[in-house]
Structure formats: structure tokens, C-alpha cells
Amino acid sequence: MIPLPPVLRGEGERELVTVGGLRLSNPLLLAPLAGVTIPSIRLFYSRLGAGGVHTEMVSGAGLLRSNRKTAHMLAALPGEAPLILQLFAGDEATLLSGAERALEERPFPALGINMACPMPKVLKKGAGSRLLERPEVAFEMVRSLAALGLPVWPKIRKCPPSFPLSTEAFCEGLLNAGAALVTIHGRTPAARYSGEADRTIVGSCAALFPEKICASGDVYTPEQAAGYLDQGCAAVMLARGALADPFLFPRTLAFLGHDVHNSYRNPSPDFQVQLLLSFGDLICAEEGQKKAVLFLKRLLAGMFKGERGVGALRRDAASHNSWPELRGLLAEWTGYFERRD
Ligand SMILES: Cc1cc2nc3c(=O)[nH]c(=O)nc-3n(C[C@H](O)[C@H](O)[C@H](O)COP(=O)(O)O)c2cc1C
């Protein structure tokens, strides 16, 4: 694997921050992303400076069935930032038993509950954002997990007026039930991932519940992440923004005043290629080349914006389906961006 310089310098001297009952190096979290936040990808973003990372959402029922795929979702790699397990279930008993089963596998520092997913296959189980319509079940879930003695981090969406409680009242209920941190994604379930995320609702909850709110939604720039923190949020989740530009973590850390190595502050195209090669090698070694190719193509779709020749690089990459082939292509492009002028 290609050695890359560490992102942060002099971090030993920097104070940790308290987020939802955990002591973290910084308040930037890698969001839970189904199909994406597997161990090698979390390790990659941890190396890029994430203060905490999330598993994909893991089914409580799947854990109880000893489903192999679900159990595999509990795996972790040395070097990951503190790893929060995010669970989903349609009822409190399944959620609790699933959490207990998971904790037999690994001592997660905090437990997330997905109350945000708008996808039909999750909704039909009564889970995800369906819980916003069943506040008492949601609060009972928090009470039950909090009794395990770990910080509980539910993640919700903005509640539309037709739902039983406002976003503020729902947050209050979760916090009264014992939640240590509530993440709010400022889109309603019906909006899914389109339209703009509502930053105002996140800000008004952060004002009502200081140090208890984490923000999610439309974080594509360091300024947008810092904006949520300025509103009083304890933490911010990076999601699609970090997939479009993995340097969003180090660039935001630099913006927040951390001592970030210059290669990551202003990454040259050549350095970005080095990072992709190193990352692809890591995913390939841990999860196999199919995942490496898939994820690298995903990153390539967002990186090198505006660089001359990137269209050709993306087109060539699309026709490569093995990691050695894609790696070879990327390696040939090393230096290209510097040589082109
Ligand atoms: C591919 C994908 C998978 C996601 N999976 C999850 C998930 O497992 N659990 C969850 O709470 N949110 C999930 N989300 C939502 C994100 O965590 C985040 O809240 C959302 O993308 C809004 O942030 P953004 O606008 O900055 O992308 C997912 C989003 C995407 C795009």
C-alpha cells in the first residue's frame, strides 16, 4: 500500500471534544451510509480525519436471526475512529435484543437508532422514519437502549406538519427518554434526498437543546459544516459531500483550525491519484476487488472537478472492471495532471 503522510500534525496537544457522551478528536462524523460505510471505507475516512464513524444501518431482526451478512456488518478494523453502531427495527424488543447480540460481538462506544430512513422496505417494517409517526415507540426504544449504559444516538428527519409531533417536540421526547445526542437531517421523509436540507430547523433545535444536536444534510463545503457548528450543533455528519470529495474532512478540519498537512489542504491532482490508489488497495485487501472498483468509480465521479482531461479518465475508468486494471489506469494518470501543461 502506498504510504501517505498523516493528515493531522500536533494532534496530541489538542483537546478532545465531548459529543453525545463520547470524547472525540473532533466533531466531524462520517454518516451512516448503507452500502458504503464498510470497515475499509470507514478506516479510510478515519485516516482522513473523521472524529467518529458509523456502521451502515444494521437490522435488529437480522442480528437475531444470526444472519451472516448482518453479523459481517459488525466487523471493524484497527485504526478506525470511534465506531457507532446504527441499528434499525420496528419494535423495541427486537431493537434491544439485536443491540445485546451485537454487543456480545464487539464493545461499541455508542448505539445509534435509525429513525430517518425513508425507503419503503424499511418503512414497511415500521422502522426508519416510520418511527417519527410512532413517537411512543421511538421513545421506548431510546429508554430501553439507554438502560444498557451506553450513549444512545437516534437519527431523525425533519417532521412535516402532518406528523404527530413537531421536530422540536420529537427531539425533546428523545432527550427526555435518555438520548445523549439527536442527529437531525433537515429533510422530511417524503423529500428523501432531494431539495435543500432545512438548516433552520436544525439550528432552532440546537438552540433549544445545546450540545445535544448533531446536524446532517447538504454538507459539501467546510463553510457549510462550520455553519452547523456555529448554530450550536455538537457535531456534524458528512455524507454525500465526503463521497464526492474525500478531502472534505481534512479541508473542514483545517477550516476549523486543526493543523492539517498541506498535501490534504490543497491536494494536487497527483496527490489525489495517490490517495485513490492507496484507498483502492485497502478496500481490495479487505473486501475484495469488486467493492474496490465500485467505490473508486463512485469517488472518481465527484473528484477532479474542473480538471482538464478528467472526462476521459472517468470514461476509461468506466470500462475497467477489475482492480488491477483500474489501478493500472489510475497509475498511468499519476503525473498526468501535472504534465498536461
Ligand atoms: C447511499 C446512502 C446511504 C445512506 N444510508 C443511511 C443509513 O444507513 N442510515 C442513516 O441514518 N442514514 C443513511 N443515509 C442518510 C445520510 O446519513 C445523511 O443523513 C443524508 O445523506 C443527508 O446528508 P447529505 O445531504 O450531506 O448527504 C444514507 C444516505 C445515502 C446517500
mmCIF file of C-alpha atoms and ligand atoms in Angstrom:
data_model
loop_
_atom_site.group_PDB
_atom_site.id
_atom_site.type_symbol
_atom_site.label_atom_id
_atom_site.label_comp_id
_atom_site.label_asym_id
_atom_site.label_seq_id
_atom_site.Cartn_x
_atom_site.Cartn_y
_atom_site.Cartn_z
ATOM 1 C CA MET A 1 0.000 0.000 0.000
ATOM 2 C CA ILE A 2 1.233 3.498 -0.822
ATOM 3 C CA PRO A 3 2.278 5.334 2.374
ATOM 4 C CA LEU A 4 0.640 8.739 2.716
ATOM 5 C CA PRO A 5 1.552 11.447 5.230
ATOM 6 C CA PRO A 6 -0.684 11.700 8.319
ATOM 7 C CA VAL A 7 -3.464 14.267 7.926
ATOM 8 C CA LEU A 8 -3.023 15.973 11.263
ATOM 9 C CA ARG A 9 0.081 17.379 12.900
ATOM 10 C CA GLY A 10 0.472 18.049 16.613
ATOM 11 C CA GLU A 11 -2.901 16.477 17.446
ATOM 12 C CA GLY A 12 -1.517 15.081 20.689
ATOM 13 C CA GLU A 13 -1.666 18.553 22.147
ATOM 14 C CA ARG A 14 -5.207 19.214 21.002
ATOM 15 C CA GLU A 15 -8.109 18.849 23.380
ATOM 16 C CA LEU A 16 -10.747 16.233 22.749
ATOM 17 C CA VAL A 17 -14.349 17.348 22.327
ATOM 18 C CA THR A 18 -17.339 15.768 24.052
ATOM 19 C CA VAL A 19 -20.011 14.666 21.615
ATOM 20 C CA GLY A 20 -23.038 12.729 22.823
ATOM 21 C CA GLY A 21 -21.189 11.290 25.811
ATOM 22 C CA LEU A 22 -18.056 10.331 23.829
ATOM 23 C CA ARG A 23 -14.660 12.008 23.805
ATOM 24 C CA LEU A 24 -13.715 12.538 20.162
ATOM 25 C CA SER A 25 -10.778 14.191 18.419
ATOM 26 C CA ASN A 26 -13.163 16.483 16.530
ATOM 27 C CA PRO A 27 -16.902 16.920 15.848
ATOM 28 C CA LEU A 28 -16.911 15.729 12.211
ATOM 29 C CA LEU A 29 -18.578 12.348 11.854
ATOM 30 C CA LEU A 30 -18.794 10.029 8.890
ATOM 31 C CA ALA A 31 -22.559 9.478 8.493
ATOM 32 C CA PRO A 32 -24.096 6.021 8.412
ATOM 33 C CA LEU A 33 -24.361 5.152 4.716
ATOM 34 C CA ALA A 34 -25.960 1.859 3.712
ATOM 35 C CA GLY A 35 -23.840 0.022 1.178
ATOM 36 C CA VAL A 36 -20.919 2.372 1.804
ATOM 37 C CA THR A 37 -19.691 2.574 5.402
ATOM 38 C CA ILE A 38 -17.991 -0.828 5.474
ATOM 39 C CA PRO A 39 -14.815 -1.225 7.579
ATOM 40 C CA SER A 40 -12.182 -0.332 4.959
ATOM 41 C CA ILE A 41 -14.106 2.754 3.858
ATOM 42 C CA ARG A 42 -14.540 3.839 7.475
ATOM 43 C CA LEU A 43 -10.821 3.317 8.051
ATOM 44 C CA PHE A 44 -10.070 5.463 5.002
ATOM 45 C CA TYR A 45 -12.223 8.332 6.284
ATOM 46 C CA SER A 46 -10.802 7.858 9.791
ATOM 47 C CA ARG A 47 -7.329 8.375 8.316
ATOM 48 C CA LEU A 48 -8.646 11.471 6.570
ATOM 49 C CA GLY A 49 -9.590 12.860 9.971
ATOM 50 C CA ALA A 50 -13.150 11.759 10.832
ATOM 51 C CA GLY A 51 -13.687 12.192 14.586
ATOM 52 C CA GLY A 52 -16.159 9.296 14.630
ATOM 53 C CA VAL A 53 -17.606 6.879 12.091
ATOM 54 C CA HIS A 54 -20.850 4.910 11.744
ATOM 55 C CA THR A 55 -21.673 1.439 10.588
ATOM 56 C CA GLU A 56 -24.279 1.037 7.878
ATOM 57 C CA MET A 57 -27.727 0.647 9.426
ATOM 58 C CA VAL A 58 -27.865 -2.876 10.813
ATOM 59 C CA SER A 59 -31.122 -4.791 11.139
ATOM 60 C CA GLY A 60 -32.006 -5.786 14.718
ATOM 61 C CA ALA A 61 -34.075 -8.670 13.340
ATOM 62 C CA GLY A 62 -31.183 -9.765 11.106
ATOM 63 C CA LEU A 63 -28.869 -9.912 14.124
ATOM 64 C CA LEU A 64 -31.352 -12.120 15.960
ATOM 65 C CA ARG A 65 -31.641 -14.500 13.004
ATOM 66 C CA SER A 66 -27.819 -14.798 13.143
ATOM 67 C CA ASN A 67 -27.894 -13.694 9.530
ATOM 68 C CA ARG A 68 -24.270 -13.975 8.288
ATOM 69 C CA LYS A 69 -24.414 -10.835 6.187
ATOM 70 C CA THR A 70 -25.797 -8.843 9.134
ATOM 71 C CA ALA A 71 -23.173 -10.250 11.511
ATOM 72 C CA HIS A 72 -20.470 -9.262 8.994
ATOM 73 C CA MET A 73 -21.718 -5.679 9.309
ATOM 74 C CA LEU A 74 -20.389 -5.639 12.891
ATOM 75 C CA ALA A 75 -16.781 -6.177 11.771
ATOM 76 C CA ALA A 76 -14.261 -3.370 12.322
ATOM 77 C CA LEU A 77 -10.611 -2.672 11.524
ATOM 78 C CA PRO A 78 -7.863 -1.438 13.852
ATOM 79 C CA GLY A 79 -7.306 2.275 13.349
ATOM 80 C CA GLU A 80 -10.922 3.258 12.795
ATOM 81 C CA ALA A 81 -12.187 6.324 14.679
ATOM 82 C CA PRO A 82 -14.735 5.537 17.442
ATOM 83 C CA LEU A 83 -17.345 3.385 15.718
ATOM 84 C CA ILE A 84 -21.026 3.952 16.414
ATOM 85 C CA LEU A 85 -23.318 1.033 15.640
ATOM 86 C CA GLN A 86 -26.517 2.162 13.957
ATOM 87 C CA LEU A 87 -29.452 -0.231 14.384
ATOM 88 C CA PHE A 88 -32.917 -0.295 12.908
ATOM 89 C CA ALA A 89 -36.020 -2.188 13.964
ATOM 90 C CA GLY A 90 -39.778 -1.720 14.016
ATOM 91 C CA ASP A 91 -40.241 -2.539 17.689
ATOM 92 C CA GLU A 92 -38.395 -2.013 20.934
ATOM 93 C CA ALA A 93 -37.933 -5.683 21.862
ATOM 94 C CA THR A 94 -36.236 -6.535 18.559
ATOM 95 C CA LEU A 95 -34.044 -3.449 18.758
ATOM 96 C CA LEU A 96 -32.945 -4.228 22.298
ATOM 97 C CA SER A 97 -32.252 -7.914 21.659
ATOM 98 C CA GLY A 98 -30.381 -7.011 18.459
ATOM 99 C CA ALA A 99 -28.272 -4.485 20.384
ATOM 100 C CA GLU A 100 -27.468 -7.049 23.070
ATOM 101 C CA ARG A 101 -26.456 -9.584 20.416
ATOM 102 C CA ALA A 102 -24.233 -7.007 18.703
ATOM 103 C CA LEU A 103 -22.542 -6.037 21.973
ATOM 104 C CA GLU A 104 -21.619 -9.687 22.535
ATOM 105 C CA GLU A 105 -19.580 -9.366 19.311
ATOM 106 C CA ARG A 106 -17.907 -6.029 19.953
ATOM 107 C CA PRO A 107 -17.951 -3.230 22.555
ATOM 108 C CA PHE A 108 -19.346 -0.298 20.548
ATOM 109 C CA PRO A 109 -18.955 3.035 22.404
ATOM 110 C CA ALA A 110 -22.443 4.299 21.423
ATOM 111 C CA LEU A 111 -25.618 2.948 19.855
ATOM 112 C CA GLY A 112 -27.393 4.740 17.032
ATOM 113 C CA ILE A 113 -31.047 4.217 16.136
ATOM 114 C CA ASN A 114 -32.214 4.856 12.598
ATOM 115 C CA MET A 115 -35.420 6.895 12.723
ATOM 116 C CA ALA A 116 -34.683 8.597 9.426
ATOM 117 C CA CYS A 117 -34.618 6.100 6.581
ATOM 118 C CA PRO A 118 -37.429 6.831 4.088
ATOM 119 C CA MET A 119 -37.031 3.675 1.994
ATOM 120 C CA PRO A 120 -40.176 1.521 1.550
ATOM 121 C CA LYS A 121 -38.503 -1.745 2.582
ATOM 122 C CA VAL A 122 -37.562 -0.191 5.951
ATOM 123 C CA LEU A 123 -40.857 1.703 6.401
ATOM 124 C CA LYS A 124 -42.918 -1.420 5.877
ATOM 125 C CA LYS A 125 -41.203 -2.956 8.900
ATOM 126 C CA GLY A 126 -42.346 0.025 10.976
ATOM 127 C CA ALA A 127 -38.719 1.188 11.223
ATOM 128 C CA GLY A 128 -36.684 4.176 9.986
ATOM 129 C CA SER A 129 -38.677 7.361 9.537
ATOM 130 C CA ARG A 130 -41.927 5.455 10.225
ATOM 131 C CA LEU A 131 -40.951 5.907 13.881
ATOM 132 C CA LEU A 132 -41.484 9.660 13.532
ATOM 133 C CA GLU A 133 -45.171 8.765 13.231
ATOM 134 C CA ARG A 134 -44.978 6.491 16.304
ATOM 135 C CA PRO A 135 -43.329 8.725 18.925
ATOM 136 C CA GLU A 136 -44.094 6.497 21.903
ATOM 137 C CA VAL A 137 -42.403 3.504 20.252
ATOM 138 C CA ALA A 138 -39.418 5.676 19.375
ATOM 139 C CA PHE A 139 -39.096 6.991 22.948
ATOM 140 C CA GLU A 140 -39.443 3.493 24.386
ATOM 141 C CA MET A 141 -36.620 2.334 22.108
ATOM 142 C CA VAL A 142 -34.349 5.033 23.486
ATOM 143 C CA ARG A 143 -35.289 4.254 27.105
ATOM 144 C CA SER A 144 -34.589 0.601 26.519
ATOM 145 C CA LEU A 145 -31.165 1.053 24.871
ATOM 146 C CA ALA A 146 -30.137 3.729 27.391
ATOM 147 C CA ALA A 147 -30.640 1.137 30.135
ATOM 148 C CA LEU A 148 -27.703 -0.775 28.607
ATOM 149 C CA GLY A 149 -25.491 2.041 29.893
ATOM 150 C CA LEU A 150 -24.193 3.312 26.549
ATOM 151 C CA PRO A 151 -24.883 6.679 24.938
ATOM 152 C CA VAL A 152 -27.860 6.407 22.584
ATOM 153 C CA TRP A 153 -27.814 8.423 19.366
ATOM 154 C CA PRO A 154 -31.120 8.418 17.457
ATOM 155 C CA LYS A 155 -31.060 9.932 13.967
ATOM 156 C CA ILE A 156 -34.258 11.556 12.749
ATOM 157 C CA ARG A 157 -35.545 13.706 9.912
ATOM 158 C CA LYS A 158 -37.490 16.938 9.934
ATOM 159 C CA CYS A 159 -41.108 16.176 10.880
ATOM 160 C CA PRO A 160 -43.740 17.538 8.473
ATOM 161 C CA PRO A 161 -46.855 19.257 9.956
ATOM 162 C CA SER A 162 -48.973 16.126 9.332
ATOM 163 C CA PHE A 163 -46.868 14.090 11.805
ATOM 164 C CA PRO A 164 -47.969 13.772 15.462
ATOM 165 C CA LEU A 165 -45.086 15.876 16.853
ATOM 166 C CA SER A 166 -43.027 18.784 15.625
ATOM 167 C CA THR A 167 -39.298 18.180 15.133
ATOM 168 C CA GLU A 168 -38.604 20.131 18.335
ATOM 169 C CA ALA A 169 -41.128 18.116 20.390
ATOM 170 C CA PHE A 170 -39.844 14.846 18.956
ATOM 171 C CA CYS A 171 -36.273 15.776 19.920
ATOM 172 C CA GLU A 172 -37.415 16.742 23.393
ATOM 173 C CA GLY A 173 -39.135 13.365 23.791
ATOM 174 C CA LEU A 174 -35.995 11.509 22.677
ATOM 175 C CA LEU A 175 -33.786 13.514 25.039
ATOM 176 C CA ASN A 176 -36.177 13.027 27.962
ATOM 177 C CA ALA A 177 -36.101 9.303 27.239
ATOM 178 C CA GLY A 178 -32.320 9.358 27.676
ATOM 179 C CA ALA A 179 -30.825 10.052 24.239
ATOM 180 C CA ALA A 180 -27.319 11.519 24.501
ATOM 181 C CA LEU A 181 -27.328 13.070 21.012
ATOM 182 C CA VAL A 182 -30.036 13.506 18.381
ATOM 183 C CA THR A 183 -28.999 13.844 14.755
ATOM 184 C CA ILE A 184 -31.418 15.808 12.609
ATOM 185 C CA HIS A 185 -31.422 15.506 8.836
ATOM 186 C CA GLY A 186 -33.327 18.597 7.739
ATOM 187 C CA ARG A 187 -35.392 16.910 5.031
ATOM 188 C CA THR A 188 -38.792 15.306 5.566
ATOM 189 C CA PRO A 189 -39.129 11.581 4.822
ATOM 190 C CA ALA A 190 -41.193 12.440 1.714
ATOM 191 C CA ALA A 191 -38.347 14.605 0.366
ATOM 192 C CA ARG A 192 -35.991 11.618 0.594
ATOM 193 C CA TYR A 193 -32.681 13.052 -0.708
ATOM 194 C CA SER A 194 -33.931 15.815 -2.976
ATOM 195 C CA GLY A 195 -34.409 19.524 -2.417
ATOM 196 C CA GLU A 196 -32.443 21.556 0.067
ATOM 197 C CA ALA A 197 -31.963 20.395 3.656
ATOM 198 C CA ASP A 198 -33.562 22.793 6.152
ATOM 199 C CA ARG A 199 -30.744 24.251 8.233
ATOM 200 C CA THR A 200 -33.123 26.479 10.204
ATOM 201 C CA ILE A 201 -34.928 23.601 11.897
ATOM 202 C CA VAL A 202 -31.580 22.069 12.875
ATOM 203 C CA GLY A 203 -30.436 25.440 14.241
ATOM 204 C CA SER A 204 -33.617 26.008 16.226
ATOM 205 C CA CYS A 205 -33.298 22.559 17.862
ATOM 206 C CA ALA A 206 -29.607 23.216 18.576
ATOM 207 C CA ALA A 207 -30.628 26.450 20.326
ATOM 208 C CA LEU A 208 -33.271 24.640 22.374
ATOM 209 C CA PHE A 209 -31.039 21.681 23.243
ATOM 210 C CA PRO A 210 -27.431 22.893 23.494
ATOM 211 C CA GLU A 211 -24.722 20.235 22.978
ATOM 212 C CA LYS A 212 -27.391 17.624 22.188
ATOM 213 C CA ILE A 213 -27.909 18.064 18.447
ATOM 214 C CA CYS A 214 -25.866 16.734 15.553
ATOM 215 C CA ALA A 215 -26.568 18.103 12.080
ATOM 216 C CA SER A 216 -26.987 16.241 8.822
ATOM 217 C CA GLY A 217 -27.898 17.473 5.371
ATOM 218 C CA ASP A 218 -26.129 19.164 2.481
ATOM 219 C CA VAL A 219 -22.614 19.337 3.846
ATOM 220 C CA TYR A 220 -20.475 19.883 0.761
ATOM 221 C CA THR A 221 -18.099 22.589 1.926
ATOM 222 C CA PRO A 222 -16.119 23.384 5.086
ATOM 223 C CA GLU A 223 -18.234 26.531 5.484
ATOM 224 C CA GLN A 224 -21.464 24.509 5.492
ATOM 225 C CA ALA A 225 -20.103 22.153 8.166
ATOM 226 C CA ALA A 226 -18.817 25.056 10.259
ATOM 227 C CA GLY A 227 -22.175 26.818 9.813
ATOM 228 C CA TYR A 228 -23.957 23.995 11.608
ATOM 229 C CA LEU A 229 -21.395 24.128 14.453
ATOM 230 C CA ASP A 230 -21.832 27.898 14.675
ATOM 231 C CA GLN A 231 -25.568 27.320 15.121
ATOM 232 C CA GLY A 232 -24.713 25.388 18.298
ATOM 233 C CA CYS A 233 -24.652 21.818 16.987
ATOM 234 C CA ALA A 234 -22.347 19.482 18.908
ATOM 235 C CA ALA A 235 -21.327 17.619 15.756
ATOM 236 C CA VAL A 236 -21.877 17.423 12.007
ATOM 237 C CA MET A 237 -22.249 14.399 9.771
ATOM 238 C CA LEU A 238 -20.526 14.300 6.415
ATOM 239 C CA ALA A 239 -22.334 12.095 3.909
ATOM 240 C CA ARG A 240 -22.644 12.616 0.140
ATOM 241 C CA GLY A 241 -20.253 15.547 0.351
ATOM 242 C CA ALA A 242 -17.483 13.250 1.580
ATOM 243 C CA LEU A 243 -18.241 10.759 -1.187
ATOM 244 C CA ALA A 244 -17.954 13.491 -3.801
ATOM 245 C CA ASP A 245 -14.781 14.843 -2.219
ATOM 246 C CA PRO A 246 -12.951 12.775 0.429
ATOM 247 C CA PHE A 247 -10.744 15.804 1.126
ATOM 248 C CA LEU A 248 -13.811 17.459 2.656
ATOM 249 C CA PHE A 249 -12.775 16.003 6.030
ATOM 250 C CA PRO A 250 -9.234 17.449 6.102
ATOM 251 C CA ARG A 251 -10.263 20.700 4.457
ATOM 252 C CA THR A 252 -13.007 21.204 7.063
ATOM 253 C CA LEU A 253 -10.608 20.350 9.874
ATOM 254 C CA ALA A 254 -8.204 22.959 8.527
ATOM 255 C CA PHE A 255 -11.078 25.459 8.340
ATOM 256 C CA LEU A 256 -11.867 24.691 11.993
ATOM 257 C CA GLY A 257 -8.268 25.460 12.955
ATOM 258 C CA HIS A 258 -6.698 22.000 13.132
ATOM 259 C CA ASP A 259 -3.115 21.661 11.983
ATOM 260 C CA VAL A 260 -3.629 19.800 8.696
ATOM 261 C CA HIS A 261 -0.738 18.660 6.487
ATOM 262 C CA ASN A 262 -0.629 20.863 3.403
ATOM 263 C CA SER A 263 -0.956 17.935 0.964
ATOM 264 C CA TYR A 264 -4.508 17.482 2.249
ATOM 265 C CA ARG A 265 -5.413 21.167 2.452
ATOM 266 C CA ASN A 266 -4.656 21.851 -1.188
ATOM 267 C CA PRO A 267 -4.294 18.392 -2.710
ATOM 268 C CA SER A 268 -2.641 18.368 -6.115
ATOM 269 C CA PRO A 269 -4.342 16.108 -8.687
ATOM 270 C CA ASP A 270 -1.280 13.885 -8.438
ATOM 271 C CA PHE A 271 -1.719 13.518 -4.677
ATOM 272 C CA GLN A 272 -5.407 12.774 -5.177
ATOM 273 C CA VAL A 273 -4.479 9.920 -7.503
ATOM 274 C CA GLN A 274 -2.026 8.606 -4.883
ATOM 275 C CA LEU A 275 -4.810 8.685 -2.330
ATOM 276 C CA LEU A 276 -7.166 6.787 -4.643
ATOM 277 C CA LEU A 277 -4.535 4.125 -5.299
ATOM 278 C CA SER A 278 -3.850 3.710 -1.606
ATOM 279 C CA PHE A 279 -7.570 3.547 -0.869
ATOM 280 C CA GLY A 280 -8.314 1.059 -3.641
ATOM 281 C CA ASP A 281 -5.524 -1.213 -2.368
ATOM 282 C CA LEU A 282 -7.014 -1.048 1.119
ATOM 283 C CA ILE A 283 -10.572 -1.915 0.026
ATOM 284 C CA CYS A 284 -9.305 -4.637 -2.288
ATOM 285 C CA ALA A 285 -7.258 -6.242 0.504
ATOM 286 C CA GLU A 286 -10.138 -6.102 2.985
ATOM 287 C CA GLU A 287 -13.291 -6.610 0.941
ATOM 288 C CA GLY A 288 -12.214 -7.794 -2.495
ATOM 289 C CA GLN A 289 -11.775 -6.101 -5.826
ATOM 290 C CA LYS A 290 -15.468 -5.807 -6.732
ATOM 291 C CA LYS A 291 -16.034 -3.370 -3.864
ATOM 292 C CA ALA A 292 -12.751 -1.586 -4.623
ATOM 293 C CA VAL A 293 -13.747 -0.973 -8.251
ATOM 294 C CA LEU A 294 -17.278 0.055 -7.349
ATOM 295 C CA PHE A 295 -16.229 2.545 -4.725
ATOM 296 C CA LEU A 296 -13.311 4.007 -6.635
ATOM 297 C CA LYS A 297 -15.577 4.689 -9.619
ATOM 298 C CA ARG A 298 -18.004 6.362 -7.249
ATOM 299 C CA LEU A 299 -15.251 8.616 -5.902
ATOM 300 C CA LEU A 300 -13.953 9.364 -9.384
ATOM 301 C CA ALA A 301 -17.410 10.620 -10.368
ATOM 302 C CA GLY A 302 -17.006 13.522 -7.952
ATOM 303 C CA MET A 303 -13.263 14.172 -7.822
ATOM 304 C CA PHE A 304 -11.030 16.319 -10.071
ATOM 305 C CA LYS A 305 -13.922 18.669 -10.844
ATOM 306 C CA GLY A 306 -12.858 21.170 -13.498
ATOM 307 C CA GLU A 307 -9.513 19.460 -14.224
ATOM 308 C CA ARG A 308 -8.772 19.140 -17.910
ATOM 309 C CA GLY A 309 -8.870 15.508 -19.032
ATOM 310 C CA VAL A 310 -10.999 14.203 -16.188
ATOM 311 C CA GLY A 311 -13.859 13.286 -18.542
ATOM 312 C CA ALA A 312 -11.535 10.939 -20.437
ATOM 313 C CA LEU A 313 -10.256 9.474 -17.165
ATOM 314 C CA ARG A 314 -13.823 8.755 -15.997
ATOM 315 C CA ARG A 315 -14.790 7.253 -19.372
ATOM 316 C CA ASP A 316 -11.716 4.994 -19.392
ATOM 317 C CA ALA A 317 -12.341 4.007 -15.775
ATOM 318 C CA ALA A 318 -15.943 3.027 -16.591
ATOM 319 C CA SER A 319 -14.695 0.288 -18.918
ATOM 320 C CA HIS A 320 -12.411 -1.311 -16.283
ATOM 321 C CA ASN A 321 -13.956 -3.913 -14.031
ATOM 322 C CA SER A 322 -11.028 -5.382 -12.138
ATOM 323 C CA TRP A 323 -8.923 -3.579 -9.540
ATOM 324 C CA PRO A 324 -5.576 -4.394 -11.236
ATOM 325 C CA GLU A 325 -6.937 -2.873 -14.480
ATOM 326 C CA LEU A 326 -8.410 0.194 -12.813
ATOM 327 C CA ARG A 327 -5.293 0.541 -10.682
ATOM 328 C CA GLY A 328 -3.132 0.407 -13.809
ATOM 329 C CA LEU A 329 -5.218 3.116 -15.440
ATOM 330 C CA LEU A 330 -5.021 5.364 -12.391
ATOM 331 C CA ALA A 331 -1.296 4.748 -12.013
ATOM 332 C CA GLU A 332 -0.771 5.822 -15.635
ATOM 333 C CA TRP A 333 -2.609 9.017 -14.834
ATOM 334 C CA THR A 334 -0.282 9.759 -11.947
ATOM 335 C CA GLY A 335 1.675 12.771 -13.056
ATOM 336 C CA TYR A 336 -0.668 13.364 -15.972
ATOM 337 C CA PHE A 337 -2.385 16.302 -14.386
ATOM 338 C CA GLU A 338 0.985 17.869 -13.608
ATOM 339 C CA ARG A 339 2.456 17.149 -17.046
ATOM 340 C CA ARG A 340 -0.506 18.337 -19.093
ATOM 341 C CA ASP A 341 0.621 21.975 -19.315
HETATM 342 C C1 LIG B 1 -26.207 5.954 -0.128
HETATM 343 C C2 LIG B 1 -26.785 6.460 1.162
HETATM 344 C C3 LIG B 1 -26.980 5.580 2.204
HETATM 345 C C4 LIG B 1 -27.499 6.049 3.433
HETATM 346 N N1 LIG B 1 -27.651 5.166 4.463
HETATM 347 C C5 LIG B 1 -28.075 5.622 5.678
HETATM 348 C C6 LIG B 1 -28.147 4.733 6.789
HETATM 349 O O1 LIG B 1 -27.820 3.545 6.716
HETATM 350 N N2 LIG B 1 -28.575 5.262 7.979
HETATM 351 C C7 LIG B 1 -28.930 6.585 8.117
HETATM 352 O O2 LIG B 1 -29.312 7.030 9.203
HETATM 353 N N3 LIG B 1 -28.837 7.441 7.069
HETATM 354 C C8 LIG B 1 -28.413 6.981 5.870
HETATM 355 N N4 LIG B 1 -28.275 7.865 4.834
HETATM 356 C C9 LIG B 1 -28.517 9.307 5.071
HETATM 357 C C10 LIG B 1 -27.186 10.027 5.389
HETATM 358 O O3 LIG B 1 -26.625 9.543 6.579
HETATM 359 C C11 LIG B 1 -27.405 11.557 5.509
HETATM 360 O O4 LIG B 1 -28.254 11.831 6.605
HETATM 361 C C12 LIG B 1 -28.029 12.153 4.250
HETATM 362 O O5 LIG B 1 -27.353 11.718 3.095
HETATM 363 C C13 LIG B 1 -28.057 13.687 4.313
HETATM 364 O O6 LIG B 1 -26.777 14.238 4.265
HETATM 365 P P1 LIG B 1 -26.158 14.876 2.890
HETATM 366 O O7 LIG B 1 -27.238 15.741 2.290
HETATM 367 O O8 LIG B 1 -24.974 15.656 3.397
HETATM 368 O O9 LIG B 1 -25.818 13.708 2.005
HETATM 369 C C14 LIG B 1 -27.828 7.411 3.588
HETATM 370 C C15 LIG B 1 -27.624 8.289 2.515
HETATM 371 C C16 LIG B 1 -27.112 7.844 1.325
HETATM 372 C C17 LIG B 1 -26.904 8.832 0.199
#
